[in-house]
Short mmCIF file of C-alpha atoms and ligand atoms in Angstrom, two decimals:
data_model
loop_
_atom_site.label_atom_id
_atom_site.label_comp_id
_atom_site.label_asym_id
_atom_site.label_seq_id
_atom_site.Cartn_x
_atom_site.Cartn_y
_atom_site.Cartn_z
CA MET T 210 -0.01 0.01 0.00
CA CYS T 211 1.38 3.39 -0.89
CA MET T 212 0.93 6.31 1.14
CA ALA T 213 2.33 9.88 1.28
CA MET T 214 5.87 10.05 2.59
CA ARG T 215 6.03 10.37 6.25
CA MET T 216 9.70 11.15 6.49
CA SER T 217 10.50 13.73 9.06
CA GLU T 218 13.18 15.88 7.75
CA VAL T 219 15.89 16.27 10.40
CA PRO T 220 17.72 19.65 10.29
CA LEU T 221 21.31 19.19 8.90
CA LYS T 222 23.99 19.55 11.53
CA LEU T 223 27.60 19.79 10.68
CA PHE T 224 30.75 20.02 12.78
CA ASN T 225 32.35 23.36 12.50
CA SER T 226 36.17 23.23 13.11
CA LEU T 227 36.05 26.96 14.05
CA THR T 228 33.82 26.47 16.91
CA ARG T 229 34.65 22.80 17.48
CA SER T 230 30.90 22.13 17.66
CA LEU T 231 27.96 20.72 15.76
CA GLU T 232 25.95 23.61 14.38
CA THR T 233 22.70 23.59 12.30
CA PHE T 234 23.39 24.48 8.66
CA GLU T 235 21.50 27.65 7.65
CA PRO T 236 22.37 28.80 4.10
CA VAL T 237 23.75 32.29 3.56
CA HIS T 238 21.59 32.63 0.36
CA ALA T 239 18.04 31.00 0.80
CA GLY T 240 17.95 27.64 -1.00
CA GLU T 241 21.62 27.61 -2.01
CA ALA T 242 24.73 26.00 -0.68
CA ARG T 243 28.10 27.31 -1.71
CA VAL T 244 31.00 25.17 -0.80
CA TYR T 245 34.82 25.59 -1.58
CA SER T 246 37.16 22.62 -1.38
CA CYS T 247 40.87 22.95 -1.27
CA GLY T 248 41.94 21.00 -4.26
CA PRO T 249 45.18 19.15 -5.30
CA THR T 250 48.68 20.59 -5.78
CA VAL T 251 49.32 19.03 -9.10
CA TYR T 252 53.04 18.31 -8.84
CA ASN T 253 52.46 14.56 -8.36
CA TYR T 254 49.69 11.89 -8.48
CA PRO T 255 47.27 12.00 -5.55
CA HIS T 256 47.43 9.31 -3.11
CA ILE T 257 44.26 7.55 -1.87
CA GLY T 258 44.37 9.72 1.39
CA ASN T 259 44.09 12.86 -0.85
CA MET T 260 41.25 11.32 -2.64
CA ARG T 261 39.39 10.61 0.82
CA ALA T 262 39.25 14.36 1.09
CA TYR T 263 37.30 14.59 -2.27
CA VAL T 264 34.97 11.67 -1.29
CA PHE T 265 34.20 13.59 1.79
CA ALA T 266 33.51 16.78 -0.02
CA ASP T 267 31.32 14.71 -2.59
CA ILE T 268 29.41 13.32 0.23
CA LEU T 269 28.80 16.73 1.78
CA GLY T 270 27.63 18.07 -1.66
CA ARG T 271 25.29 15.17 -2.37
CA THR T 272 23.85 15.49 1.22
CA LEU T 273 23.25 19.25 0.49
CA SER T 274 21.51 18.24 -2.69
CA TRP T 275 19.43 15.54 -0.83
CA LYS T 276 18.34 18.33 1.67
CA GLY T 277 17.13 20.39 -1.30
CA TYR T 278 19.79 23.02 -1.55
CA ALA T 279 21.06 24.04 -5.03
CA LEU T 280 24.81 23.35 -4.71
CA LYS T 281 27.47 25.53 -6.00
CA HIS T 282 30.80 23.74 -5.58
CA VAL T 283 34.30 24.99 -6.29
CA ILE T 284 37.41 22.70 -6.12
CA ASN T 285 40.63 24.56 -6.91
CA ILE T 286 43.62 23.11 -8.78
CA THR T 287 46.89 24.51 -7.13
CA ASP T 288 49.41 24.72 -9.92
CA VAL T 289 51.55 27.36 -8.41
CA GLY T 290 52.68 28.56 -4.92
CA HIS T 291 52.54 25.49 -2.71
CA LEU T 292 55.97 25.06 -1.01
CA THR T 293 57.35 21.85 0.03
CA ASP T 294 56.74 22.99 3.66
CA ASP T 295 53.24 24.34 4.32
CA ALA T 296 54.46 26.73 6.87
CA ASP T 297 56.19 28.85 4.50
CA ASP T 298 59.51 27.30 3.70
CA GLY T 299 61.20 25.38 0.99
CA GLU T 300 60.73 25.32 -2.81
CA ASP T 301 57.58 25.57 -4.98
CA LYS T 302 56.36 21.86 -5.28
CA LEU T 303 55.80 22.23 -9.04
CA GLU T 304 59.04 24.08 -9.90
CA LYS T 305 60.90 21.33 -7.93
CA MET T 306 59.28 18.49 -9.75
CA ALA T 307 59.66 20.28 -13.07
CA ALA T 308 63.48 20.72 -12.45
CA GLU T 309 63.85 17.21 -11.32
CA LYS T 310 62.15 15.79 -14.42
CA ALA T 311 63.61 18.52 -16.61
CA GLN T 312 60.14 19.14 -18.06
CA ASP T 313 58.01 22.15 -18.84
CA ILE T 314 56.02 23.10 -15.63
CA TRP T 315 52.84 23.59 -17.55
CA GLN T 316 53.05 20.07 -18.83
CA ILE T 317 53.73 18.69 -15.34
CA ALA T 318 50.57 20.74 -14.07
CA LYS T 319 48.41 19.33 -17.13
CA HIS T 320 49.55 15.73 -16.67
CA TYR T 321 48.83 15.51 -12.94
CA THR T 322 45.52 17.50 -13.25
CA GLU T 323 44.29 14.98 -15.71
CA ALA T 324 45.55 12.07 -13.52
CA TYR T 325 43.62 13.61 -10.55
CA TRP T 326 40.40 13.98 -12.84
CA ASP T 327 40.73 10.23 -13.82
CA ASP T 328 40.56 9.41 -9.95
CA ILE T 329 37.58 11.76 -9.51
CA LYS T 330 35.75 9.99 -12.21
CA ALA T 331 36.76 6.41 -10.95
CA LEU T 332 35.46 7.19 -7.56
CA ASN T 333 32.10 8.53 -8.98
CA ILE T 334 32.85 11.91 -7.37
CA ARG T 335 30.47 14.59 -8.92
CA GLU T 336 32.21 17.35 -10.92
CA PRO T 337 31.97 20.72 -9.08
CA ALA T 338 30.50 23.71 -10.87
CA HIS T 339 34.05 25.11 -11.24
CA TRP T 340 37.43 23.58 -11.20
CA SER T 341 39.36 26.88 -10.56
CA VAL T 342 42.97 26.79 -11.59
CA ALA T 343 45.16 29.13 -9.51
CA THR T 344 47.20 30.48 -12.44
CA ASP T 345 44.02 31.65 -14.00
CA TYR T 346 43.57 34.11 -11.11
CA ILE T 347 46.77 35.96 -10.97
CA GLU T 348 45.31 39.33 -11.72
CA GLU T 349 42.59 38.88 -9.09
CA MET T 350 45.21 37.80 -6.50
CA LEU T 351 47.17 40.89 -7.20
CA ASP T 352 44.07 43.10 -6.72
CA PHE T 353 43.40 41.27 -3.46
CA ALA T 354 46.97 41.60 -2.12
CA LYS T 355 46.96 45.30 -3.13
CA SER T 356 43.81 45.91 -1.23
CA ILE T 357 45.19 44.52 2.06
CA ALA T 358 48.88 45.36 1.61
CA ASP T 359 49.10 48.74 3.32
CA LYS T 360 47.32 47.81 6.44
CA HIS T 361 48.33 44.25 6.93
CA CYS T 362 51.55 43.50 5.00
CA TYR T 363 55.20 44.34 4.87
CA GLU T 364 57.82 43.86 2.34
CA CYS T 365 61.08 42.13 2.91
CA GLU T 366 63.77 40.82 0.60
CA THR T 367 61.95 37.55 -0.30
CA GLY T 368 58.40 38.86 -0.69
CA LEU T 369 55.27 40.54 0.65
CA TYR T 370 54.36 39.21 4.12
CA PHE T 371 51.15 39.15 6.04
CA ASP T 372 51.57 40.51 9.49
CA THR T 373 49.45 38.09 11.64
CA THR T 374 49.32 40.58 14.55
CA THR T 375 47.12 43.03 12.53
CA ILE T 376 43.98 40.97 12.98
CA ASP T 377 42.24 39.56 15.92
CA ASP T 378 42.01 35.89 16.79
CA TYR T 379 44.77 34.74 14.54
CA GLY T 380 45.04 30.99 14.64
CA ARG T 381 41.91 30.29 16.36
CA LEU T 382 41.08 27.51 13.89
CA ALA T 383 44.20 25.69 14.69
CA ARG T 384 43.90 26.17 18.56
CA ALA T 385 47.41 24.58 18.87
CA VAL T 386 49.22 27.63 17.60
CA THR T 387 50.49 29.85 20.28
CA GLU T 388 50.72 33.59 20.01
CA ASP T 389 54.30 33.44 18.67
CA GLY T 390 53.29 30.85 16.09
CA GLU T 391 54.92 27.87 17.54
CA GLY T 392 56.29 25.53 14.88
CA ARG T 393 56.29 28.26 12.29
CA ILE T 394 59.27 29.16 10.18
CA ASP T 395 61.08 32.10 11.62
CA THR T 396 64.20 31.90 9.64
CA VAL T 397 63.07 34.00 6.88
CA GLU T 398 65.14 37.24 7.05
CA GLY T 399 63.03 40.18 7.86
CA LYS T 400 59.89 38.40 9.04
CA ARG T 401 58.32 40.23 12.00
CA ASN T 402 56.55 37.12 13.64
CA ALA T 403 57.12 33.39 13.13
CA ALA T 404 53.52 32.91 12.09
CA ASP T 405 53.69 35.63 9.42
CA PHE T 406 53.55 34.12 5.87
CA ALA T 407 54.22 35.31 2.28
CA ILE T 408 51.32 36.36 0.20
CA TRP T 409 53.69 37.13 -2.76
CA ARG T 410 56.93 35.59 -3.13
CA LYS T 411 59.71 37.39 -5.15
CA THR T 412 61.87 35.53 -7.60
CA PRO T 413 65.45 35.81 -6.14
CA ALA T 414 67.61 38.14 -8.01
CA GLY T 415 69.43 36.50 -10.80
CA GLU T 416 67.03 33.66 -11.01
CA LYS T 417 64.27 32.80 -13.37
CA ARG T 418 61.31 30.80 -12.46
CA GLN T 419 59.13 28.97 -15.05
CA MET T 420 56.04 30.45 -13.49
CA GLU T 421 56.49 34.18 -12.59
CA TRP T 422 54.43 37.33 -12.99
CA ASP T 423 55.08 41.12 -12.38
CA SER T 424 53.71 42.73 -9.34
CA PRO T 425 54.31 45.95 -7.31
CA TRP T 426 56.69 43.89 -5.30
CA GLY T 427 58.72 42.53 -8.09
CA LYS T 428 58.54 39.57 -10.34
CA GLY T 429 57.46 36.61 -8.45
CA ALA T 430 54.44 34.13 -7.71
CA PRO T 431 51.60 34.23 -5.37
CA GLY T 432 51.47 32.41 -1.99
CA TRP T 433 49.45 29.31 -1.68
CA HIS T 434 47.08 30.75 0.98
CA LEU T 435 46.26 33.81 -1.12
CA GLU T 436 45.05 31.60 -4.01
CA CYS T 437 42.23 29.92 -2.02
CA SER T 438 41.12 33.25 -0.52
CA VAL T 439 40.82 34.86 -3.85
CA MET T 440 39.25 31.98 -5.69
CA GLY T 441 36.71 31.63 -2.91
CA GLU T 442 35.86 35.24 -2.81
CA LYS T 443 35.64 35.59 -6.71
CA LEU T 444 33.59 32.50 -7.29
CA LEU T 445 31.48 32.22 -4.16
CA GLY T 446 31.47 35.75 -2.65
CA PHE T 447 32.14 36.32 1.20
CA PRO T 448 30.78 34.84 3.29
CA PHE T 449 29.92 31.52 1.56
CA ASP T 450 28.54 28.49 3.34
CA ILE T 451 31.34 25.94 3.72
CA HIS T 452 34.92 25.50 3.19
CA THR T 453 36.51 22.08 3.31
CA GLY T 454 40.00 20.46 3.44
CA GLY T 455 41.97 17.78 5.03
CA ILE T 456 42.69 18.20 8.80
CA ASP T 457 46.34 19.24 8.06
CA HIS T 458 44.83 22.35 6.63
CA ARG T 459 43.23 23.24 9.95
CA GLU T 460 46.59 23.98 11.30
CA ILE T 461 48.37 26.48 8.87
CA HIS T 462 46.73 26.73 5.51
CA HIS T 463 43.24 27.71 6.63
CA PRO T 464 44.20 29.90 9.58
CA ASN T 465 46.18 31.90 7.07
CA GLU T 466 43.39 31.99 4.61
CA ILE T 467 40.99 33.16 7.39
CA ALA T 468 43.52 35.92 8.42
CA GLN T 469 43.56 37.21 4.82
CA ASN T 470 39.82 37.00 4.56
CA GLN T 471 39.46 38.98 7.73
CA ALA T 472 41.75 41.67 6.50
CA PHE T 473 39.71 41.84 3.14
CA CYS T 474 36.40 41.92 4.94
CA GLY T 475 37.38 44.78 7.29
CA CYS T 476 38.91 42.78 10.16
CA GLY T 477 36.00 41.57 12.22
CA GLY T 478 36.98 39.10 14.90
CA LEU T 479 36.08 35.40 14.75
CA SER T 480 33.43 35.27 17.39
CA GLU T 481 31.36 36.04 14.23
CA ALA T 482 32.22 33.07 11.95
CA THR T 483 31.24 34.91 8.87
CA ASN T 484 34.39 37.32 9.24
CA SER T 485 36.40 34.25 8.36
CA GLY T 486 35.02 34.30 4.82
CA ALA T 487 32.91 31.11 5.35
CA ARG T 488 30.45 30.11 8.03
CA PHE T 489 31.61 26.55 8.32
CA TRP T 490 35.15 25.22 8.18
CA MET T 491 35.02 21.42 7.79
CA HIS T 492 37.94 18.95 7.89
CA ASN T 493 38.10 15.37 7.05
CA ASN T 494 40.59 13.10 9.09
CA PHE T 495 43.42 11.30 7.50
CA LEU T 496 43.61 7.94 5.87
CA VAL T 497 46.69 6.32 7.43
CA GLU T 498 48.90 3.40 6.47
CA ARG T 499 51.26 2.01 8.95
CA SER T 500 54.09 1.08 6.78
CA GLY T 501 54.71 4.56 5.30
CA LYS T 502 53.08 3.94 1.89
CA MET T 503 51.01 7.21 2.01
CA SER T 504 54.11 9.39 1.73
CA LYS T 505 54.74 10.57 -1.80
CA SER T 506 58.53 10.50 -1.13
CA SER T 507 58.41 6.84 -0.43
CA GLY T 508 58.67 5.81 -4.06
CA GLU T 509 55.73 3.53 -4.69
CA PHE T 510 52.91 5.23 -2.76
CA LEU T 511 49.31 4.33 -2.59
CA ARG T 512 47.75 5.75 -5.71
CA LEU T 513 44.27 4.62 -6.77
CA GLN T 514 45.95 3.17 -9.76
CA LEU T 515 47.89 0.69 -7.48
CA LEU T 516 44.53 -0.60 -6.17
CA LEU T 517 43.26 -0.85 -9.85
CA ASP T 518 46.47 -2.65 -10.85
CA LYS T 519 45.94 -5.26 -8.09
CA GLY T 520 42.53 -5.71 -9.51
CA TYR T 521 40.11 -3.79 -7.13
CA HIS T 522 37.24 -1.88 -8.52
CA PRO T 523 37.77 1.82 -7.46
CA LEU T 524 34.24 1.87 -5.84
CA ALA T 525 35.55 -0.77 -3.18
CA TYR T 526 37.74 2.27 -2.09
CA ARG T 527 34.72 4.43 -1.97
CA MET T 528 32.80 2.04 0.09
CA MET T 529 35.84 1.74 2.40
CA CYS T 530 35.74 5.54 2.90
CA LEU T 531 31.94 5.63 3.51
CA GLN T 532 32.29 2.79 6.21
CA ALA T 533 34.16 5.34 8.49
CA HIS T 534 32.96 8.69 9.66
CA TYR T 535 34.87 11.31 7.85
CA ARG T 536 36.21 12.77 11.27
CA SER T 537 37.59 9.46 12.25
CA GLU T 538 41.06 8.46 11.25
CA LEU T 539 40.71 5.52 8.70
CA GLU T 540 43.45 2.94 8.38
CA PHE T 541 44.15 1.57 5.03
CA SER T 542 44.76 -2.19 4.82
CA TRP T 543 44.30 -4.63 2.03
CA ASP T 544 42.25 -6.75 4.37
CA GLY T 545 40.02 -3.61 4.85
CA LEU T 546 39.63 -3.13 1.33
CA ASN T 547 38.70 -6.73 0.71
CA ALA T 548 36.11 -6.46 3.43
CA ALA T 549 34.68 -3.16 1.80
CA LEU T 550 34.62 -5.09 -1.61
CA THR T 551 32.65 -8.00 -0.29
CA ARG T 552 30.19 -5.64 1.24
CA LEU T 553 29.80 -3.75 -1.89
CA LYS T 554 29.27 -7.02 -3.77
CA ARG T 555 26.65 -8.12 -1.41
CA VAL T 556 24.74 -4.89 -1.98
CA VAL T 557 25.08 -4.93 -5.77
CA MET T 558 23.93 -8.69 -5.82
CA ALA T 559 20.83 -7.56 -4.08
CA VAL T 560 20.37 -4.65 -6.37
CA GLU T 561 20.79 -6.83 -9.45
CA ARG T 562 17.39 -8.51 -8.46
CA LEU T 563 15.84 -5.02 -9.13
CA ALA T 564 17.30 -4.69 -12.68
CA ASP T 565 13.99 -5.06 -14.41
CA ALA T 566 12.10 -2.79 -12.12
CA VAL T 567 11.17 0.71 -12.98
CA ALA T 568 11.56 3.31 -10.30
CA SER T 569 8.22 4.59 -9.01
CA ASP T 570 7.17 6.61 -6.01
CA PRO T 571 9.43 5.64 -3.14
CA SER T 572 6.82 6.61 -0.60
CA HIS T 573 5.81 3.35 1.16
CA GLN T 574 5.16 2.65 4.91
CA LYS T 575 7.68 -0.12 4.70
CA PHE T 576 10.49 1.98 3.64
CA ALA T 577 9.60 4.99 5.88
CA PRO T 578 11.80 3.77 8.86
CA MET T 579 14.88 3.19 6.67
CA LEU T 580 14.49 6.61 4.84
CA GLU T 581 14.07 8.34 8.11
CA LYS T 582 17.13 6.54 9.55
CA PHE T 583 19.11 7.50 6.36
CA ASP T 584 18.13 11.08 6.51
CA ALA T 585 18.77 11.31 10.18
CA ALA T 586 22.26 9.77 9.86
CA LEU T 587 23.24 12.25 7.07
CA ALA T 588 21.78 15.10 9.06
CA ASP T 589 24.05 14.07 11.99
CA ASP T 590 27.24 15.40 10.61
CA LEU T 591 27.30 13.00 7.57
CA ASN T 592 27.16 9.83 9.31
CA THR T 593 27.67 7.46 6.34
CA PRO T 594 28.31 4.34 8.33
CA ILE T 595 24.73 4.38 9.72
CA ALA T 596 23.41 5.59 6.27
CA LEU T 597 24.98 2.48 4.67
CA THR T 598 23.08 0.28 7.19
CA ALA T 599 19.85 2.00 6.31
CA LEU T 600 20.48 1.21 2.71
CA GLU T 601 21.06 -2.57 3.54
CA GLU T 602 18.02 -2.63 5.58
CA ALA T 603 15.98 -1.22 2.73
CA LEU T 604 17.45 -3.84 0.40
CA ALA T 605 16.41 -6.64 2.85
CA VAL T 606 12.76 -5.54 2.99
CA LYS T 607 10.61 -8.51 1.73
CA LYS T 608 7.25 -8.75 -0.16
CA VAL T 609 7.29 -5.21 -1.62
CA ASP T 610 6.92 -3.95 -5.09
CA ALA T 611 10.20 -4.07 -6.79
CA ASN T 612 9.47 -0.65 -8.40
CA VAL T 613 9.19 0.98 -5.13
CA LYS T 614 12.16 -0.62 -3.76
CA ARG T 615 14.00 0.41 -6.83
CA ALA T 616 13.14 4.12 -6.35
CA VAL T 617 14.13 3.89 -2.50
CA ILE T 618 17.66 2.46 -3.46
CA GLU T 619 18.13 5.04 -6.24
CA LYS T 620 17.34 7.85 -3.90
CA MET T 621 19.77 6.69 -1.40
CA ASP T 622 22.50 5.89 -3.96
CA ALA T 623 22.11 9.43 -5.19
CA VAL T 624 23.84 10.42 -1.99
CA LEU T 625 26.20 7.45 -1.40
CA GLY T 626 27.33 7.55 -5.03
CA LEU T 627 28.15 3.84 -5.21
CA ASN T 628 26.66 3.68 -8.79
CA LEU T 629 24.63 0.63 -7.70
CA PHE T 630 22.53 0.42 -10.79
CA GLY T 631 25.67 0.86 -13.03
CA LEU T 632 27.54 -2.19 -11.46
CA SER T 633 27.27 -5.80 -11.91
CA ARG T 634 28.80 -8.32 -9.52
CA THR T 635 31.22 -9.33 -12.37
CA ASP T 636 32.51 -5.81 -12.50
CA LEU T 637 33.77 -6.34 -8.94
CA ARG T 638 35.75 -9.36 -9.50
CA ILE T 639 39.46 -8.98 -8.44
CA ARG T 640 41.18 -8.80 -11.69
CA PRO T 641 44.74 -7.68 -11.72
CA THR T 642 45.78 -5.79 -14.81
CA ALA T 643 48.88 -8.21 -15.16
CA ALA T 644 46.52 -11.16 -15.55
CA GLN T 645 47.35 -13.50 -18.35
CA MET T 646 43.96 -14.33 -19.68
CA SER T 647 41.14 -12.20 -21.13
CA GLU T 648 37.67 -12.29 -19.76
CA ALA T 649 36.44 -13.95 -22.85
CA GLU T 650 39.00 -16.66 -22.67
CA ILE T 651 37.96 -17.37 -19.05
CA ALA T 652 34.27 -17.52 -19.99
CA ASP T 653 34.97 -19.91 -22.84
CA ALA T 654 37.02 -22.23 -20.51
CA MET T 655 34.36 -22.05 -17.86
CA GLU T 656 31.72 -23.06 -20.39
CA ARG T 657 33.91 -26.09 -21.51
CA ARG T 658 34.46 -27.15 -17.87
CA LYS T 659 30.70 -26.89 -17.20
CA ALA T 660 29.81 -29.14 -20.10
CA ALA T 661 32.52 -31.56 -19.03
CA ARG T 662 31.18 -31.82 -15.58
CA ALA T 663 27.74 -32.26 -16.87
CA GLU T 664 28.83 -35.22 -18.65
CA LYS T 665 30.74 -36.43 -15.57
CA ASP T 666 34.00 -36.10 -17.51
CA PHE T 667 35.93 -35.08 -14.39
CA GLY T 668 39.38 -35.73 -15.93
CA THR T 669 38.61 -32.83 -18.68
CA SER T 670 37.01 -30.64 -16.06
CA ASP T 671 40.10 -30.96 -13.77
CA ALA T 672 42.49 -30.38 -16.58
CA ILE T 673 40.62 -27.04 -17.37
CA ARG T 674 40.83 -26.08 -13.87
CA ASP T 675 44.56 -26.72 -13.71
CA ASP T 676 45.11 -24.83 -16.83
CA LEU T 677 43.24 -21.84 -15.55
CA ALA T 678 45.16 -21.97 -12.16
CA ALA T 679 48.51 -22.03 -14.04
CA LYS T 680 47.30 -18.73 -15.72
CA GLY T 681 46.41 -17.17 -12.42
CA VAL T 682 42.63 -17.76 -12.58
CA GLU T 683 41.36 -19.27 -9.27
CA LEU T 684 37.75 -20.91 -9.65
CA MET T 685 35.49 -20.36 -6.69
CA ASP T 686 33.02 -23.26 -6.94
CA GLY T 687 30.30 -22.88 -4.12
CA ASP T 688 31.50 -19.38 -3.05
CA PRO T 689 28.68 -17.99 -0.87
CA LEU T 690 28.57 -14.71 -2.71
CA GLY T 691 28.57 -16.48 -6.05
CA TRP T 692 31.89 -15.20 -7.39
CA ASP T 693 32.74 -17.71 -10.16
CA TRP T 694 36.47 -16.89 -10.35
CA LYS T 695 39.07 -14.40 -9.44
CA LEU T 696 42.40 -13.74 -10.66
CA ALA T 697 44.86 -15.04 -8.00
P1 AMP H 1351 47.40 18.38 -1.33
O1 AMP H 1351 47.27 18.08 -2.88
O2 AMP H 1351 48.68 17.88 -0.66
O3 AMP H 1351 47.27 19.86 -1.17
O4 AMP H 1351 46.25 17.61 -0.69
C1 AMP H 1351 44.95 17.54 -1.13
C2 AMP H 1351 43.98 17.29 -0.02
O5 AMP H 1351 44.26 16.02 0.65
C3 AMP H 1351 43.92 18.36 1.08
O6 AMP H 1351 42.62 18.57 1.36
C4 AMP H 1351 44.71 17.61 2.26
O7 AMP H 1351 44.38 18.09 3.39
C5 AMP H 1351 44.09 16.24 2.12
N1 AMP H 1351 45.10 15.06 2.61
C6 AMP H 1351 46.30 14.93 2.55
N2 AMP H 1351 46.84 13.81 3.02
C7 AMP H 1351 45.61 13.24 3.42
C8 AMP H 1351 45.51 11.97 4.02
N3 AMP H 1351 46.42 10.94 4.53
N4 AMP H 1351 44.12 11.54 4.24
C9 AMP H 1351 43.12 12.33 4.13
N5 AMP H 1351 43.23 13.60 3.54
C10 AMP H 1351 44.54 13.92 3.19
ZN1 ZN H 1352 43.30 25.85 -0.09
#
């Protein structure tokens, strides 16, 4: 029996790092949600920890859409200005990589931007309204810097620096930062306070950078923090709703962005969150891996491509991310990935039974508790682990019209983004790229083996099995999940 949906809409609560508390989301512009996510620095491939940051931003965006807001999402591409040390020291990451590889810096940026987009697509992360590329905004960065330079900056030999004592509440987001900017770089000649940071970095006399522009402070390049302030302001307007990034950004990058934003907006203190440029500052916790494979300097680091090469479907990694709350640390292990894959496969097998159904009205009393649970979980600071259980409970509902069930699952998957109706269980087979047999050859051998067994010709059937094993294909007769084979 169908009835009007009784789902009670729970107000969306999100954890604001600025106040360290859960706050109810109220949009700045009625009906809209404007979100800026710090994007990749395209000097190297992203690792899967970096990609966790975008899965989180994607779930946030999809939840805002679920709640009925028109989403305007920006992710930036940092192709200049990010130094090897976030706290204002070292070399520009892209200049360094270009020099090491003796390659054109623009080619480096293009190559790694495209590699990042491949991962975005593979993880079914929705495209933002804007991919804003830092080097496209140099003029705007110069205008922003000029507008705050007199009151808040000073020039020294290496660049134009922001004086962090000129605004109230510097470092409130980080909390750990002491007044003298503990842990910051104070070795730069002429810096007034350890926490001060460059908003424009001059090219040293006698040197030429591949990326440099004229400015009132000499030839040089923008500081990394300046980029995000400017692109956020230009594309979303201050204050916008939510700024996201990984938890490392809570310590240096975002406090510095906030300081610039305060200066730009007239210096209000942070007891009024909007003076920071955004109402909410949200941070995902890290993906960690105990043996050090997350470090890009470790040689073979954990790229999504490594998971694909080992035969895992990329959405198994998305499932792994969703099984943890975004504010919890998540430990990567191959066992953990296997468990996520098995869970995804169970879900996909249940969804395959709905393949012939046509989604109809999802309102049905049998599904109301799951939809309510799903909504309440998301509204509770994006609790995807609970939302996943609501999805599984909905799939387990018996004696119900398949069309209604399909509509419910489609609705939930629009938030979880597991592409459940686009996947089949065979897509999820573990299939390393170095495998020696094609899918068609395996299917053919399995057909021949099935025919031999039907005729009780076990000699032939065993020979086929052995031949498959020699080529790395392991048959899985009687597997509870119905996997016919996997590549061993
Ligand atoms: P980057 O390209 O280094 O600027 O990093 C891109 C995004 O990944 C930023 O939001 C970082 O905070 C985030 N990030 C870096 N390492 C990890 C990690 N291990 N787990 C989760 N997020 C990370
Ligand atoms: Zn940023």
